[in-house]
Tab-separated table of C-alpha atoms and ligand atoms in Angstrom:
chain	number	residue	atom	x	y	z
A	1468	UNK	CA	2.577	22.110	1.452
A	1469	UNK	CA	3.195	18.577	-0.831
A	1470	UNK	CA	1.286	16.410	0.022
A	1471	UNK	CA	1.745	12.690	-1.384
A	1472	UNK	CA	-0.912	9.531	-1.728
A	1473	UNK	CA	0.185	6.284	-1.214
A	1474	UNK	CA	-2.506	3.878	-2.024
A	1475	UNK	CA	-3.263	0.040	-2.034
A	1476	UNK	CA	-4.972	-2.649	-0.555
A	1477	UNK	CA	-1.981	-3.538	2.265
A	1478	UNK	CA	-3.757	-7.004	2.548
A	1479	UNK	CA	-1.203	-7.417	4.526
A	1480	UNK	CA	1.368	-4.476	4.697
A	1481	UNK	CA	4.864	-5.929	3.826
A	1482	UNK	CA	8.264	-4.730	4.017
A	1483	UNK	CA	8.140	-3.476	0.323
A	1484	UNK	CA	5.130	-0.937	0.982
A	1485	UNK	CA	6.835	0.079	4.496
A	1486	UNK	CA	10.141	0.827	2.180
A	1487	UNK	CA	7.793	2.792	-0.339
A	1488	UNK	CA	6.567	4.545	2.386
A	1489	UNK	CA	9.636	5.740	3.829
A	1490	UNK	CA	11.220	6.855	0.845
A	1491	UNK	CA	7.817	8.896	-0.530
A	1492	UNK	CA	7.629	10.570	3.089
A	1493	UNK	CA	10.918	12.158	2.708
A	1494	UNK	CA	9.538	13.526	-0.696
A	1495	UNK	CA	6.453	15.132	0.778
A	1496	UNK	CA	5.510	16.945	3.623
A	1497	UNK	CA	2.861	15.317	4.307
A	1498	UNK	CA	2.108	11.606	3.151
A	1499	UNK	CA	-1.122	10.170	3.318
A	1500	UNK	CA	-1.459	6.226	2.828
A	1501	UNK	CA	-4.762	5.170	1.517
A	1502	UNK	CA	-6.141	2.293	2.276
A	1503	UNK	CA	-9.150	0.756	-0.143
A	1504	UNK	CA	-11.678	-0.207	2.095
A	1505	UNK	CA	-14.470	-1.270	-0.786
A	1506	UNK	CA	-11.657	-4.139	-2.390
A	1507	UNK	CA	-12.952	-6.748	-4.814
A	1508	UNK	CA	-10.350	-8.997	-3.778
A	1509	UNK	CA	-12.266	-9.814	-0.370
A	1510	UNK	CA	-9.390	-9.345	1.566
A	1511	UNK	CA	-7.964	-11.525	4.153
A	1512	UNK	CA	-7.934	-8.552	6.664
A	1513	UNK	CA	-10.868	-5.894	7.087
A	1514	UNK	CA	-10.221	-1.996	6.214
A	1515	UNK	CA	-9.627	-1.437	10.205
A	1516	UNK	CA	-7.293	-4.235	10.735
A	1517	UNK	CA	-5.059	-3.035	7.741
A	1518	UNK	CA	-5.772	0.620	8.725
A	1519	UNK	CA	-4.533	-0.051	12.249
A	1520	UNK	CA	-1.794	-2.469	11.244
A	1521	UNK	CA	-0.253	0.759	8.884
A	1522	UNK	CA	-0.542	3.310	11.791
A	1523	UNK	CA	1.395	0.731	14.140
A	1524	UNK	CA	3.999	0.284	10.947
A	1525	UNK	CA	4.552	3.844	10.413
A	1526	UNK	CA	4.322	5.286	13.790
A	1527	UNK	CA	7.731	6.462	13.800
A	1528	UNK	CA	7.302	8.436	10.602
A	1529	UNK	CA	5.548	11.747	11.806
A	1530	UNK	CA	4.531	12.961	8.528
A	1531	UNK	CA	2.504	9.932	7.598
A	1532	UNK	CA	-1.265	9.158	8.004
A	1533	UNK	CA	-2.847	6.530	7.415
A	1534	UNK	CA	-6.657	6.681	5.959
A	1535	UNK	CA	-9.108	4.263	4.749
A	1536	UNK	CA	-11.043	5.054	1.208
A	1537	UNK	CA	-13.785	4.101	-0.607
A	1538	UNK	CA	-14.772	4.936	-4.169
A	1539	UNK	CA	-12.445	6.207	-6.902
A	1540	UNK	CA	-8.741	7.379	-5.856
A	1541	UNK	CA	-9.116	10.432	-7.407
A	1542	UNK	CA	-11.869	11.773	-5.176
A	1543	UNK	CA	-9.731	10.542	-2.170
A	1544	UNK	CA	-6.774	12.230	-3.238
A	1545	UNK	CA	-8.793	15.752	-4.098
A	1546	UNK	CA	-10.244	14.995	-0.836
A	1547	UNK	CA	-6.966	14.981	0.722
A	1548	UNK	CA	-5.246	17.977	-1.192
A	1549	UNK	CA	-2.844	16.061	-3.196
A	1550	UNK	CA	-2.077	15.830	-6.936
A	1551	UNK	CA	0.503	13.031	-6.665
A	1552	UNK	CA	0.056	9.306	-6.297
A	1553	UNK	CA	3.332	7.071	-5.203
A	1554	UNK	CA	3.345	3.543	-6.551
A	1555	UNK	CA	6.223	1.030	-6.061
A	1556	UNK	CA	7.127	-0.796	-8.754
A	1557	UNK	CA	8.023	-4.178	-8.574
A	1558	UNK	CA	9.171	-5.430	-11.830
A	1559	UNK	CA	8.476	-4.645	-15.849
A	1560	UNK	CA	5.146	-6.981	-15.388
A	1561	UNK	CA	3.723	-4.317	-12.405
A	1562	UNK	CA	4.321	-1.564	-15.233
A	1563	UNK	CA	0.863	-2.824	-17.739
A	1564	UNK	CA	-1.126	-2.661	-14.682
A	1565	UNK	CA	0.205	0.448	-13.289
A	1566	UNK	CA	0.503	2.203	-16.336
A	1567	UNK	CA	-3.264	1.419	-17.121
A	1568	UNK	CA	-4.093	3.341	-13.696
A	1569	UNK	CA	-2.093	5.955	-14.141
A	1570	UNK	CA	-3.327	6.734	-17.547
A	1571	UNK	CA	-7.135	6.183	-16.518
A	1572	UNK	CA	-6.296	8.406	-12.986
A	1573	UNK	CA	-5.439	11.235	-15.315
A	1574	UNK	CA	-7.667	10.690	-17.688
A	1575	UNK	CA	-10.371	11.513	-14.799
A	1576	UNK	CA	-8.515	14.583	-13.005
A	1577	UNK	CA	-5.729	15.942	-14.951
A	1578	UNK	CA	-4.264	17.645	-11.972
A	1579	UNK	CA	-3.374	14.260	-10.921
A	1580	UNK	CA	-0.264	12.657	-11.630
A	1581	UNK	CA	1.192	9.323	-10.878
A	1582	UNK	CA	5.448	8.540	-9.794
A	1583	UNK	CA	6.715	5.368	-9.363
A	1584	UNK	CA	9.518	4.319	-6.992
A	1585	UNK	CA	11.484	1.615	-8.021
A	1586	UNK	CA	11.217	-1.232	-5.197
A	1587	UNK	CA	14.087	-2.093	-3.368
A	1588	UNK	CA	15.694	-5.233	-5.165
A	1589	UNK	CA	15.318	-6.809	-1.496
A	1590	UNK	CA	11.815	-6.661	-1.961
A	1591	UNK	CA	11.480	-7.079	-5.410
A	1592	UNK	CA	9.870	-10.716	-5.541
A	1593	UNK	CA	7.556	-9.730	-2.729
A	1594	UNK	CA	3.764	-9.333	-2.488
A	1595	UNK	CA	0.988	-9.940	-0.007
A	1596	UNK	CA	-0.495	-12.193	-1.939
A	1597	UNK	CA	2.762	-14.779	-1.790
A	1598	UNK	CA	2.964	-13.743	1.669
A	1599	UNK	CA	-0.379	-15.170	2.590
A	1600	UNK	CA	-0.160	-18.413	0.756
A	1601	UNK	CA	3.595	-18.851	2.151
A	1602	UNK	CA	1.684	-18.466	5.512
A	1603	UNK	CA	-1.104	-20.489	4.285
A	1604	UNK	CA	0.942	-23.735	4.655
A	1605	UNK	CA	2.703	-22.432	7.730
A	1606	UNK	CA	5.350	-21.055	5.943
A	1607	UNK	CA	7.729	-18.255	7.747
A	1608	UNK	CA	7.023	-14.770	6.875
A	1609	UNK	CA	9.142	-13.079	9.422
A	1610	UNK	CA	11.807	-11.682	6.730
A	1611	UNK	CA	8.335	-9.676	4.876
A	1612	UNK	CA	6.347	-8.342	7.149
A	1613	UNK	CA	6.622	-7.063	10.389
A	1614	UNK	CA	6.590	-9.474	13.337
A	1615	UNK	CA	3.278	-8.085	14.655
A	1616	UNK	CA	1.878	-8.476	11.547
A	1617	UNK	CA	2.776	-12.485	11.313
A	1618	UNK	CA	1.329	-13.000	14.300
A	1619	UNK	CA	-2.011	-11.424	13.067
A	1620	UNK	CA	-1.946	-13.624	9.952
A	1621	UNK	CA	-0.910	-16.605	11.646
A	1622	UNK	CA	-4.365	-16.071	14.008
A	1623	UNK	CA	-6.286	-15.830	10.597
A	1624	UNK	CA	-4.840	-18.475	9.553
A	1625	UNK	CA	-5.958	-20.689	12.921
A	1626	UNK	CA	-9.977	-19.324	12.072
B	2240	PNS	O1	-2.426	-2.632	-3.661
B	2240	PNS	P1	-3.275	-2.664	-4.898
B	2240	PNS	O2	-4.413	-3.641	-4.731
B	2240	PNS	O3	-2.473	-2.912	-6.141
B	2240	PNS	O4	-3.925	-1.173	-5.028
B	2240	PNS	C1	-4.841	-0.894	-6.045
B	2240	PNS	C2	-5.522	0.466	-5.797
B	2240	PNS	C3	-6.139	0.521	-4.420
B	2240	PNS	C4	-4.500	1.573	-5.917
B	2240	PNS	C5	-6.605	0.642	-6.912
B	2240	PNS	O5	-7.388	-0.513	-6.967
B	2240	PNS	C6	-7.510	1.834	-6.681
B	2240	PNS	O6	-7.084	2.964	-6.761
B	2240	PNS	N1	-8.799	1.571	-6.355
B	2240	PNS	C7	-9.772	2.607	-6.075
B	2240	PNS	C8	-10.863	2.658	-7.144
B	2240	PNS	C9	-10.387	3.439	-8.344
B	2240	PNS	O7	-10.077	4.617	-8.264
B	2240	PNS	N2	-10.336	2.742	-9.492
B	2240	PNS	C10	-9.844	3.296	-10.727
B	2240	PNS	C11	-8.330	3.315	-10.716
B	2240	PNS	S1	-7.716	3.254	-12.300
């Protein structure tokens, strides 16, 4: 069985990691989205609320799962059986970042390896981090994320 990793911090989930997601589950049979529960970035969501906000996102793909993760992506992935990570990328300034994982990710289990789908060019400007300032200043997010999913970060927003 291939199974795929799809990990990140989904602070919110957008459009572009829903897009990932559906393309990488038609390349596995199994697809498991990580989510990184221990994040620096002191998300705007907890690891449940973007756990549970996935599921709802992906419910009508029956191959995908959605787990939280802490620690190094490697263990989660061994953890999980696979020896492929999906990343989207963006644009030629994701590819530094992205290569610097990859490189490091393989560097610590060489049975790993990283692909990276392209984004889709309707997405290609797009990030969670614009997302949140856009809705920051009451901005309308309704073309990025899903509409359950702007109504969650508008109610952040209100706290
Ligand atoms: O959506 P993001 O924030 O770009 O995702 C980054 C993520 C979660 C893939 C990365 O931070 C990660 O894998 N963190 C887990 C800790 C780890 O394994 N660090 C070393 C990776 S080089």
């Amino acid at each position: 069985m291939r199974i795929g990793v799809y990990p990140g911090s989904f602070d919110p989930v957008t459009f572009g990691h829903l897009d990932i997601i559906e393309r990488a589950s038609l390349m596995f049979d199994r697809l498991i989205v990580g989510v990184l529960v221990n994040n620096e970035k002191r998300p705007l969501f907890s690891a449940d609320e973007r756990v549970n906000m996935l599921r709802i996102a992906t419910r009508h793909l029956p191959n995908v799962e959605v787990r939280g993760f802490q620690g190094l992506l490697v263990d989660f992935a061994k953890e999980v059986g696979s020896t492929v990570i999906v990343r989207g990328l963006r644009a030629v300034t994701d590819f530094e970042y992205e290569l610097q994982m990859a490189q490091m990710n393989r560097t610590l289990d060489p049975s790993l390896d990283t692909v990276f789908l392209n984004t889709d060019l309707r997405y290609a400007y797009l990030s969670s981090s614009l997302v949140k300032e856009v809705a920051s200043f009451d901005g309308d997010i309704s073309s990025f994320v899903p509409d359950f999913v702007a109504r969650q970060v508008a109610e952040k927003n209100k706290k």
